[in-house]
């Protein structure tokens, strides 16, 4: 019999805290207040403090968090926003959805994050912001990016949807720019039991504006000062998130341990691992490997009972939704990652036998 290895197993962490999740559910049920109440406020305070910032606004999901930041900063038609070419589509969709123009910059081949050296050449008079993405759980080169943003008088926004708790020089994801977006989609390092997201910032006025916009643009009941939307955090998700937040560092530490074993033990000259020097505390939302004949390796692993994933198979410039938009650009590193990347199973609670089975199966692949 072969050992089956799932890509991700959330039951492994939920089983550890089942009693606490039950209590959270009962707490909300007894209160009869289900959207933006006490649980939301408590989670917002705890998550802001976790990230090392002053303000947190719970919202509907990660895409909305990004879109709300852009809207609240008055970024829209005629504005350009710089963004890595290699990211989840939501980062780019958020820019399009406010009417601004996404400007893609290729990524670095070691870190998979935006290539800071290539940002400057994409800045024009219309550039209003850069969205740095901490892809796969690794902090982008924030010092360099921040210098560029400051020198050019451009706003720096973070997409921290894959980097809850990631840090570098003691600073956490979410604390580098004017504001940061988080997603609590269930599979993220901190995940709700459904959709949820948050904006974090040190700017009190900006936080308040986002709070208003996300609640029909209301400053008070039936007083609408912005053309807002409905993007609020449910009490039940906030209550679950508050329970899970307490375990985030432990779970991230477990992810790092597994990643270290992979980095140390995977030895196959065909396969490239990402060993970036500018590592910081990577939280390994995703553990990527690169191999030029990807499908052959995926099939080999499937034959061994190992499930893998690809982040992401189609580069954004080649997506149908953006068919013509980026035809003039050149994104060789992004295209190569999209052609060769395979994400290995990695999750808190993953057993040693599973980890070893993945390693052996890759090391014996010819
Ligand atoms: C998941 C994700 C998002 C979107 O979050 P949702 O909650 O799914 O809307 C945005 N950016 C990145 C990099 C993500 O991984």
Short mmCIF file of C-alpha atoms and ligand atoms in Angstrom, two decimals:
data_model
loop_
_atom_site.label_atom_id
_atom_site.label_comp_id
_atom_site.label_asym_id
_atom_site.label_seq_id
_atom_site.Cartn_x
_atom_site.Cartn_y
_atom_site.Cartn_z
CA UNK A 1 0.00 0.00 0.00
CA UNK A 2 1.29 3.45 -0.83
CA UNK A 3 1.32 6.29 1.62
CA UNK A 4 -1.03 9.02 0.50
CA UNK A 5 0.15 12.58 1.01
CA UNK A 6 -2.40 15.36 0.60
CA UNK A 7 -1.28 18.79 -0.52
CA UNK A 8 -2.97 20.44 2.45
CA UNK A 9 -4.86 19.10 5.46
CA UNK A 10 -6.74 21.58 7.57
CA UNK A 11 -8.25 18.86 9.79
CA UNK A 12 -4.78 18.43 11.30
CA UNK A 13 -4.92 21.91 12.84
CA UNK A 14 -8.67 22.09 13.41
CA UNK A 15 -8.66 18.84 15.37
CA UNK A 16 -6.13 20.39 17.79
CA UNK A 17 -8.52 23.23 18.65
CA UNK A 18 -11.96 21.72 18.05
CA UNK A 19 -13.16 22.54 21.58
CA UNK A 20 -12.12 26.18 21.28
CA UNK A 21 -13.80 26.51 17.88
CA UNK A 22 -16.99 25.02 19.36
CA UNK A 23 -16.87 27.59 22.15
CA UNK A 24 -16.35 30.41 19.65
CA UNK A 25 -19.37 29.25 17.67
CA UNK A 26 -21.52 29.09 20.79
CA UNK A 27 -20.37 32.51 21.92
CA UNK A 28 -21.59 34.06 18.66
CA UNK A 29 -24.81 32.06 18.62
CA UNK A 30 -25.70 33.26 22.10
CA UNK A 31 -25.01 36.90 21.29
CA UNK A 32 -27.38 37.19 18.32
CA UNK A 33 -25.19 39.84 16.66
CA UNK A 34 -23.59 38.48 13.55
CA UNK A 35 -21.77 41.15 11.55
CA UNK A 36 -19.11 43.61 12.80
CA UNK A 37 -19.64 43.29 16.54
CA UNK A 38 -17.59 42.55 19.63
CA UNK A 39 -15.80 39.48 18.22
CA UNK A 40 -14.76 41.46 15.16
CA UNK A 41 -13.45 44.29 17.30
CA UNK A 42 -11.49 41.92 19.52
CA UNK A 43 -9.94 40.17 16.56
CA UNK A 44 -9.10 43.49 14.90
CA UNK A 45 -7.25 44.62 18.02
CA UNK A 46 -5.41 41.34 18.38
CA UNK A 47 -4.43 41.10 14.73
CA UNK A 48 -3.22 44.73 14.58
CA UNK A 49 -1.08 44.10 17.62
CA UNK A 50 0.20 40.83 16.13
CA UNK A 51 1.31 42.67 12.97
CA UNK A 52 2.86 45.50 14.98
CA UNK A 53 0.51 48.21 13.67
CA UNK A 54 -2.16 50.40 15.25
CA UNK A 55 -5.23 49.70 13.15
CA UNK A 56 -7.00 46.72 11.64
CA UNK A 57 -10.29 46.71 9.72
CA UNK A 58 -11.93 43.33 9.17
CA UNK A 59 -13.42 43.00 5.69
CA UNK A 60 -15.04 40.39 3.45
CA UNK A 61 -11.96 38.88 1.79
CA UNK A 62 -8.44 39.62 0.57
CA UNK A 63 -9.41 41.01 -2.83
CA UNK A 64 -11.78 43.46 -1.16
CA UNK A 65 -9.07 44.45 1.32
CA UNK A 66 -6.81 45.43 -1.59
CA UNK A 67 -9.59 47.17 -3.48
CA UNK A 68 -10.70 49.12 -0.41
CA UNK A 69 -7.14 50.35 0.22
CA UNK A 70 -6.89 51.62 -3.36
CA UNK A 71 -10.31 53.28 -3.26
CA UNK A 72 -9.63 54.91 0.10
CA UNK A 73 -6.34 56.30 -1.26
CA UNK A 74 -8.31 57.81 -4.18
CA UNK A 75 -6.48 55.70 -6.74
CA UNK A 76 -8.57 55.27 -9.88
CA UNK A 77 -8.95 56.13 -13.55
CA UNK A 78 -5.77 57.56 -15.07
CA UNK A 79 -3.54 56.21 -12.30
CA UNK A 80 -0.96 53.47 -12.62
CA UNK A 81 -0.08 50.94 -9.95
CA UNK A 82 3.09 48.86 -10.08
CA UNK A 83 2.68 45.20 -9.18
CA UNK A 84 4.74 42.01 -9.61
CA UNK A 85 3.90 40.06 -12.77
CA UNK A 86 4.00 36.86 -10.72
CA UNK A 87 1.25 36.93 -8.12
CA UNK A 88 -2.24 35.60 -7.56
CA UNK A 89 -4.66 37.32 -9.95
CA UNK A 90 -6.44 39.15 -7.10
CA UNK A 91 -3.59 41.67 -6.72
CA UNK A 92 -4.06 42.78 -10.32
CA UNK A 93 -7.87 42.53 -10.29
CA UNK A 94 -7.99 44.94 -7.36
CA UNK A 95 -6.16 47.57 -9.41
CA UNK A 96 -8.39 47.06 -12.46
CA UNK A 97 -11.53 47.17 -10.34
CA UNK A 98 -10.88 50.77 -9.24
CA UNK A 99 -10.26 51.76 -12.87
CA UNK A 100 -6.49 52.15 -12.50
CA UNK A 101 -3.90 50.56 -14.75
CA UNK A 102 -1.82 47.65 -13.41
CA UNK A 103 1.83 47.89 -14.50
CA UNK A 104 3.53 44.52 -14.24
CA UNK A 105 7.17 44.18 -13.23
CA UNK A 106 8.98 40.87 -13.61
CA UNK A 107 10.12 39.01 -10.50
CA UNK A 108 13.51 37.95 -9.12
CA UNK A 109 14.50 34.39 -9.97
CA UNK A 110 15.72 33.53 -6.48
CA UNK A 111 13.00 35.09 -4.33
CA UNK A 112 10.06 34.96 -6.80
CA UNK A 113 9.17 38.44 -5.50
CA UNK A 114 9.14 41.70 -7.46
CA UNK A 115 12.57 42.55 -8.85
CA UNK A 116 13.31 45.83 -7.07
CA UNK A 117 15.97 46.73 -9.63
CA UNK A 118 13.31 46.77 -12.38
CA UNK A 119 10.76 48.97 -10.64
CA UNK A 120 12.23 52.38 -11.51
CA UNK A 121 12.03 51.94 -15.29
CA UNK A 122 8.27 51.40 -14.97
CA UNK A 123 7.55 54.58 -13.05
CA UNK A 124 5.77 57.34 -14.97
CA UNK A 125 4.07 60.60 -14.01
CA UNK A 126 0.89 58.60 -13.50
CA UNK A 127 2.35 56.06 -11.07
CA UNK A 128 0.51 56.41 -7.77
CA UNK A 129 1.43 53.26 -5.89
CA UNK A 130 3.41 50.04 -5.72
CA UNK A 131 1.77 46.91 -4.37
CA UNK A 132 4.50 44.66 -3.00
CA UNK A 133 3.42 41.03 -2.66
CA UNK A 134 5.12 38.73 -0.14
CA UNK A 135 4.66 35.73 -2.38
CA UNK A 136 4.77 32.16 -1.07
CA UNK A 137 5.34 33.51 2.47
CA UNK A 138 8.58 35.38 1.88
CA UNK A 139 8.88 39.12 2.54
CA UNK A 140 9.63 41.15 -0.59
CA UNK A 141 12.71 43.38 -0.63
CA UNK A 142 10.98 46.03 1.40
CA UNK A 143 13.94 48.25 2.19
CA UNK A 144 14.78 48.80 -1.47
CA UNK A 145 11.15 49.09 -2.47
CA UNK A 146 10.47 51.59 0.29
CA UNK A 147 13.43 53.73 -0.75
CA UNK A 148 12.13 53.84 -4.31
CA UNK A 149 8.61 54.68 -3.16
CA UNK A 150 9.87 57.46 -0.89
CA UNK A 151 12.20 58.95 -3.49
CA UNK A 152 9.54 58.91 -6.19
CA UNK A 153 6.75 60.01 -3.89
CA UNK A 154 4.68 56.91 -4.53
CA UNK A 155 2.49 55.07 -2.03
CA UNK A 156 3.62 51.64 -0.87
CA UNK A 157 0.90 49.05 -0.28
CA UNK A 158 1.45 45.42 0.76
CA UNK A 159 -0.42 42.35 -0.37
CA UNK A 160 0.28 40.17 2.67
CA UNK A 161 -2.27 37.48 1.80
CA UNK A 162 0.39 34.75 1.79
CA UNK A 163 2.57 36.06 4.59
CA UNK A 164 0.77 36.22 7.95
CA UNK A 165 3.56 36.44 10.53
CA UNK A 166 6.43 36.57 8.04
CA UNK A 167 9.12 38.99 9.15
CA UNK A 168 12.47 40.46 8.41
CA UNK A 169 14.71 42.35 10.88
CA UNK A 170 11.92 42.09 13.45
CA UNK A 171 9.29 43.75 11.24
CA UNK A 172 6.22 41.80 10.25
CA UNK A 173 4.39 41.62 6.94
CA UNK A 174 1.79 44.34 6.99
CA UNK A 175 3.91 46.93 8.78
CA UNK A 176 6.02 48.31 5.92
CA UNK A 177 3.70 50.43 3.81
CA UNK A 178 0.82 52.87 4.10
CA UNK A 179 -1.55 49.89 4.38
CA UNK A 180 -1.58 46.15 3.88
CA UNK A 181 -4.19 43.64 2.76
CA UNK A 182 -4.61 40.20 4.31
CA UNK A 183 -6.76 37.31 3.18
CA UNK A 184 -8.09 34.73 5.63
CA UNK A 185 -9.22 32.33 2.94
CA UNK A 186 -9.26 28.90 4.64
CA UNK A 187 -6.01 27.65 3.08
CA UNK A 188 -3.92 30.69 4.04
CA UNK A 189 -1.51 30.51 6.99
CA UNK A 190 -4.22 32.16 9.08
CA UNK A 191 -7.52 31.00 7.63
CA UNK A 192 -11.15 31.47 8.59
CA UNK A 193 -13.76 28.75 8.05
CA UNK A 194 -14.98 30.65 5.01
CA UNK A 195 -14.08 33.94 3.34
CA UNK A 196 -12.59 36.79 5.35
CA UNK A 197 -9.94 39.48 5.05
CA UNK A 198 -8.46 42.55 6.73
CA UNK A 199 -6.67 45.81 6.13
CA UNK A 200 -3.95 46.83 8.56
CA UNK A 201 -2.39 50.28 8.77
CA UNK A 202 -0.87 52.83 11.14
CA UNK A 203 -2.96 55.59 9.54
CA UNK A 204 -6.00 56.12 11.74
CA UNK A 205 -7.85 58.33 9.25
CA UNK A 206 -7.29 55.83 6.45
CA UNK A 207 -8.56 52.98 8.63
CA UNK A 208 -11.69 54.94 9.44
CA UNK A 209 -12.31 55.75 5.79
CA UNK A 210 -11.98 52.08 4.86
CA UNK A 211 -14.31 51.16 7.71
CA UNK A 212 -16.90 53.57 6.29
CA UNK A 213 -16.46 52.54 2.65
CA UNK A 214 -16.75 48.86 3.51
CA UNK A 215 -20.05 49.55 5.28
CA UNK A 216 -22.01 51.23 2.45
CA UNK A 217 -19.86 54.34 2.79
CA UNK A 218 -21.67 55.21 6.00
CA UNK A 219 -20.23 57.41 8.70
CA UNK A 220 -23.36 56.81 10.77
CA UNK A 221 -26.65 55.05 10.28
CA UNK A 222 -28.07 56.05 6.88
CA UNK A 223 -25.42 58.78 6.43
CA UNK A 224 -23.48 57.87 3.29
CA UNK A 225 -20.39 59.97 2.73
CA UNK A 226 -18.69 57.60 0.23
CA UNK A 227 -19.93 55.41 -2.61
CA UNK A 228 -19.20 52.37 -0.57
CA UNK A 229 -19.78 48.67 -0.74
CA UNK A 230 -20.67 45.88 1.63
CA UNK A 231 -17.49 44.12 2.70
CA UNK A 232 -17.67 43.29 6.38
CA UNK A 233 -16.19 40.62 8.60
CA UNK A 234 -18.71 38.18 10.05
CA UNK A 235 -18.70 37.69 13.82
CA UNK A 236 -18.47 33.94 13.43
CA UNK A 237 -15.35 34.19 11.24
CA UNK A 238 -13.80 36.78 13.57
CA UNK A 239 -14.41 34.47 16.54
CA UNK A 240 -12.78 31.52 14.73
CA UNK A 241 -9.88 33.71 13.56
CA UNK A 242 -9.25 34.95 17.08
CA UNK A 243 -8.89 31.36 18.28
CA UNK A 244 -6.57 30.45 15.41
CA UNK A 245 -4.43 33.60 15.73
CA UNK A 246 -3.09 32.32 19.06
CA UNK A 247 -1.60 29.32 17.25
CA UNK A 248 -0.29 31.10 14.17
CA UNK A 249 3.32 31.39 15.37
CA UNK A 250 3.41 27.72 16.38
CA UNK A 251 1.97 26.65 13.04
CA UNK A 252 4.33 28.91 11.10
CA UNK A 253 7.24 27.48 13.07
CA UNK A 254 6.10 23.99 12.07
CA UNK A 255 5.95 25.07 8.43
CA UNK A 256 9.50 26.40 8.68
CA UNK A 257 10.72 23.14 10.21
CA UNK A 258 9.24 21.10 7.37
CA UNK A 259 10.69 23.52 4.82
CA UNK A 260 14.12 23.19 6.41
CA UNK A 261 13.93 19.41 6.14
CA UNK A 262 12.94 19.72 2.47
CA UNK A 263 15.76 22.19 1.78
CA UNK A 264 18.30 19.96 3.50
CA UNK A 265 17.17 16.61 2.18
CA UNK A 266 15.83 17.09 -1.34
CA UNK A 267 18.76 16.18 -3.54
CA UNK A 268 18.07 15.81 -7.21
CA UNK A 269 20.13 17.76 -9.68
CA UNK A 270 17.19 18.15 -12.05
CA UNK A 271 15.25 20.10 -9.48
CA UNK A 272 15.84 23.65 -8.37
CA UNK A 273 14.91 24.75 -4.87
CA UNK A 274 14.55 28.37 -3.92
CA UNK A 275 17.45 29.11 -1.59
CA UNK A 276 17.28 32.86 -1.36
CA UNK A 277 19.79 34.63 0.82
CA UNK A 278 17.36 37.40 1.73
CA UNK A 279 15.23 34.96 3.62
CA UNK A 280 14.05 36.63 6.82
CA UNK A 281 11.41 34.56 8.53
CA UNK A 282 9.68 32.98 5.59
CA UNK A 283 6.35 31.42 6.64
CA UNK A 284 6.24 29.03 3.68
CA UNK A 285 2.64 29.48 2.63
CA UNK A 286 3.87 27.60 -0.41
CA UNK A 287 7.00 25.49 -0.89
CA UNK A 288 7.94 25.87 -4.56
CA UNK A 289 10.36 23.75 -6.56
CA UNK A 290 11.23 24.26 -10.24
CA UNK A 291 11.71 21.59 -12.86
CA UNK A 292 11.72 22.01 -16.63
CA UNK A 293 9.68 18.85 -17.33
CA UNK A 294 7.11 19.60 -14.69
CA UNK A 295 4.35 17.28 -15.85
CA UNK A 296 6.60 14.24 -15.72
CA UNK A 297 7.48 14.93 -12.09
CA UNK A 298 3.87 15.66 -11.13
CA UNK A 299 2.80 12.33 -12.65
CA UNK A 300 5.66 10.52 -10.89
CA UNK A 301 4.59 12.00 -7.54
CA UNK A 302 0.94 11.24 -8.23
CA UNK A 303 1.96 7.62 -8.82
CA UNK A 304 3.53 7.66 -5.36
CA UNK A 305 0.29 8.96 -3.83
CA UNK A 306 1.58 12.53 -3.46
CA UNK A 307 -0.65 15.44 -4.30
CA UNK A 308 0.97 18.66 -5.55
CA UNK A 309 -0.20 22.03 -6.84
CA UNK A 310 0.96 24.75 -9.22
CA UNK A 311 1.17 28.42 -8.24
CA UNK A 312 0.41 29.58 -10.90
CA UNK A 313 0.12 27.73 -14.21
CA UNK A 314 -0.72 30.73 -16.44
CA UNK A 315 1.14 34.04 -16.18
CA UNK A 316 -1.18 37.01 -15.69
CA UNK A 317 -0.11 38.64 -19.01
CA UNK A 318 -1.40 35.50 -20.78
CA UNK A 319 -4.71 35.25 -18.93
CA UNK A 320 -7.77 35.76 -21.12
CA UNK A 321 -9.06 38.49 -18.80
CA UNK A 322 -5.95 40.53 -19.66
CA UNK A 323 -5.55 39.36 -23.25
CA UNK A 324 -4.15 42.55 -24.77
CA UNK A 325 -3.29 44.66 -21.76
CA UNK A 326 0.28 43.45 -21.28
CA UNK A 327 1.22 42.35 -24.81
CA UNK A 328 4.08 44.87 -24.99
CA UNK A 329 5.79 43.65 -21.83
CA UNK A 330 8.48 41.08 -21.22
CA UNK A 331 8.25 38.82 -18.18
CA UNK A 332 10.75 35.99 -18.72
CA UNK A 333 11.21 35.01 -15.06
CA UNK A 334 7.47 35.02 -14.39
CA UNK A 335 6.88 32.89 -17.48
CA UNK A 336 9.57 30.43 -16.48
CA UNK A 337 8.17 30.05 -12.94
CA UNK A 338 4.69 29.50 -14.35
CA UNK A 339 6.11 26.84 -16.70
CA UNK A 340 8.23 25.01 -14.13
CA UNK A 341 6.82 25.53 -10.63
CA UNK A 342 5.46 22.70 -8.50
CA UNK A 343 4.20 23.30 -4.95
CA UNK A 344 5.00 20.48 -2.53
CA UNK A 345 2.71 19.38 0.31
CA UNK A 346 3.49 21.37 3.45
CA UNK A 347 1.14 21.97 6.36
CA UNK A 348 1.22 22.05 10.15
CA UNK A 349 0.58 18.56 11.46
CA UNK A 350 2.21 16.86 8.47
CA UNK A 351 3.74 13.59 9.67
CA UNK A 352 7.40 12.64 9.42
CA UNK A 353 6.55 9.63 7.27
CA UNK A 354 4.73 11.88 4.80
CA UNK A 355 7.61 14.36 4.68
CA UNK A 356 10.12 11.55 4.12
CA UNK A 357 7.94 9.96 1.44
CA UNK A 358 7.91 13.26 -0.50
CA UNK A 359 11.69 13.58 -0.18
CA UNK A 360 12.39 9.97 -1.20
CA UNK A 361 10.00 10.17 -4.13
CA UNK A 362 11.74 13.28 -5.46
CA UNK A 363 15.25 12.01 -4.82
CA UNK A 364 14.61 8.77 -6.70
CA UNK A 365 13.00 10.52 -9.67
CA UNK A 366 14.99 10.18 -12.88
C1 LIG B 1 -5.40 34.68 -1.62
C2 LIG B 1 -4.77 35.89 -2.17
C3 LIG B 1 -5.49 37.07 -2.40
C4 LIG B 1 -6.99 37.15 -2.34
O1 LIG B 1 -7.58 36.78 -1.16
P1 LIG B 1 -9.11 36.30 -1.14
O2 LIG B 1 -9.43 36.30 0.30
O3 LIG B 1 -9.15 34.96 -1.77
O4 LIG B 1 -9.90 37.31 -1.90
C5 LIG B 1 -4.81 38.18 -2.81
N1 LIG B 1 -3.49 38.15 -3.03
C6 LIG B 1 -2.76 37.04 -2.86
C7 LIG B 1 -1.29 37.08 -3.11
C8 LIG B 1 -3.38 35.87 -2.44
O5 LIG B 1 -2.66 34.75 -2.29
#
